[in-house]
Coordinates of C-alpha atoms in Angstrom, one line a residue:
M1 CA 0.0 0.0 0.0
A2 CA 1.4 3.4 -1.0
F3 CA 1.8 6.3 1.4
F4 CA 0.3 8.6 -1.2
N5 CA -2.5 7.5 -3.5
T6 CA -2.1 10.0 -6.3
E7 CA 0.5 12.3 -7.8
K8 CA -1.6 15.2 -6.7
E9 CA -1.3 14.2 -3.1
I10 CA 2.5 14.1 -3.5
E11 CA 2.5 17.6 -5.0
M12 CA 0.3 18.9 -2.1
K13 CA 2.6 17.3 0.5
M14 CA 5.7 18.8 -1.2
F15 CA 3.9 22.2 -1.2
D16 CA 3.0 21.9 2.5
M17 CA 6.7 21.1 3.3
D18 CA 7.9 24.0 1.3
R19 CA 5.5 26.3 3.1
T20 CA 6.6 25.0 6.5
T21 CA 10.2 25.6 5.6
E22 CA 9.5 29.1 4.3
W23 CA 7.5 29.9 7.4
E24 CA 10.2 28.7 9.7
Q25 CA 12.9 30.7 7.8
L26 CA 10.7 33.8 7.9
A27 CA 10.0 33.4 11.6
Y28 CA 13.7 32.8 12.3
D29 CA 14.6 36.0 10.4
W30 CA 11.9 38.1 12.1
I31 CA 13.0 36.9 15.6
F32 CA 16.6 37.5 14.8
F33 CA 16.0 41.0 13.6
G34 CA 13.7 41.9 16.4
K35 CA 10.5 42.1 14.4
I36 CA 8.7 39.6 16.5
R37 CA 9.3 37.8 19.9
L38 CA 9.4 34.1 20.5
S39 CA 6.3 34.6 22.7
D40 CA 4.4 35.8 19.6
I41 CA 4.7 32.3 18.1
P42 CA 2.2 29.7 19.4
Q43 CA 3.7 27.1 21.6
E44 CA 2.5 24.3 19.4
L45 CA 4.6 25.7 16.5
R46 CA 7.7 26.6 18.5
K47 CA 8.1 23.7 20.9
Y48 CA 9.5 21.4 18.2
N49 CA 11.8 24.0 16.8
S50 CA 15.0 24.7 18.7
V51 CA 16.2 27.0 16.0
L52 CA 13.5 29.6 16.8
H53 CA 14.6 29.5 20.5
S54 CA 18.2 29.8 19.5
S55 CA 17.4 32.8 17.3
A56 CA 15.6 34.5 20.2
L57 CA 18.4 33.9 22.6
R58 CA 21.0 35.1 20.2
Y59 CA 19.1 38.3 19.5
A60 CA 19.0 39.1 23.3
R61 CA 22.6 38.0 23.9
E62 CA 24.1 40.0 21.0
R63 CA 22.2 43.1 22.1
N64 CA 23.1 42.5 25.8
L65 CA 19.5 42.4 26.9
A66 CA 19.6 40.4 30.1
N67 CA 15.9 40.6 31.0
R68 CA 14.9 39.6 27.5
Y69 CA 17.4 36.7 27.6
V70 CA 15.8 35.5 30.8
E71 CA 12.4 35.8 29.3
E72 CA 13.5 33.6 26.4
L73 CA 15.0 31.1 28.7
N74 CA 11.7 30.9 30.6
I75 CA 9.8 30.3 27.4
L76 CA 12.4 27.6 26.4
L77 CA 12.0 25.9 29.8
E78 CA 8.3 26.0 29.7
D79 CA 8.3 24.5 26.2
A80 CA 10.7 21.8 27.2
V81 CA 8.6 20.8 30.2
I82 CA 5.4 20.7 28.1
L83 CA 7.1 18.8 25.3
E84 CA 8.6 16.3 27.8
K85 CA 5.1 15.3 28.8
Q86 CA 4.2 14.6 25.2
D87 CA 7.5 13.4 23.7
K88 CA 10.5 12.9 26.1
Y89 CA 12.9 12.2 23.3
A90 CA 12.0 15.4 21.4
S91 CA 12.3 17.4 24.6
E92 CA 16.0 16.5 24.9
D93 CA 17.0 19.1 22.2
L94 CA 15.2 21.8 24.1
Y95 CA 16.8 20.8 27.4
R96 CA 20.2 20.7 25.8
L97 CA 19.7 24.2 24.4
L98 CA 18.5 25.4 27.8
F99 CA 21.7 24.1 29.6
N100 CA 24.0 25.4 26.9
S101 CA 22.2 28.8 26.9
M102 CA 22.5 29.1 30.7
Y103 CA 26.2 28.1 30.6
F104 CA 27.1 30.5 27.8
G105 CA 24.8 33.2 29.1
E106 CA 27.1 33.5 32.1
N107 CA 29.8 35.0 29.8
Y108 CA 27.3 37.8 29.0
F109 CA 25.0 38.3 31.9
K110 CA 26.7 37.0 35.1
G111 CA 26.0 39.7 37.7
E112 CA 22.7 40.7 36.1
K113 CA 20.1 40.2 38.8
S114 CA 17.4 38.6 36.6
F115 CA 19.9 36.2 35.0
D116 CA 21.5 35.2 38.3
E117 CA 18.1 34.6 39.9
F118 CA 17.0 32.5 37.0
I119 CA 20.2 30.4 37.2
Q120 CA 19.9 29.9 41.0
K121 CA 16.2 28.9 40.6
Q122 CA 17.2 26.3 38.1
K123 CA 20.0 25.0 40.2
D124 CA 17.4 24.5 43.0
N125 CA 15.0 22.7 40.7
P126 CA 15.1 19.0 41.6
S127 CA 13.8 17.9 38.2
L128 CA 16.9 19.2 36.5
N129 CA 19.9 16.9 36.9
W130 CA 22.9 19.2 37.0
E131 CA 25.5 16.5 37.7
S132 CA 24.9 14.9 34.3
G133 CA 24.7 18.3 32.5
G134 CA 20.9 18.1 32.1
I135 CA 17.9 16.1 32.8

């Protein structure tokens, strides 16, 4: 039994994949250039896309916006927790990005109250396994 029944179905699927790719690239660019925020994108669309999270974190980091960086980290954490309940394997990418972003964020934002408080809160979070570098 074939996955697609007709050539038209194949064309429609290819069109949908192209649109998704185009949408993701557009969203990535808009986030990176500050046109939209990560919070403007519905969670259902962003939780499987670590590139959108990376773009938002990069925007805040390169502009030295500590509070915004922490806001993006909070969204990333929230998305990872929600995704973990639905697909533990898929959530690993988000958790990996969270830990890397927290680690590298110290080079930019250590001493900033909001960042330091976020880091301490996560270190006190029993569901995050710091000894192994993640959950």
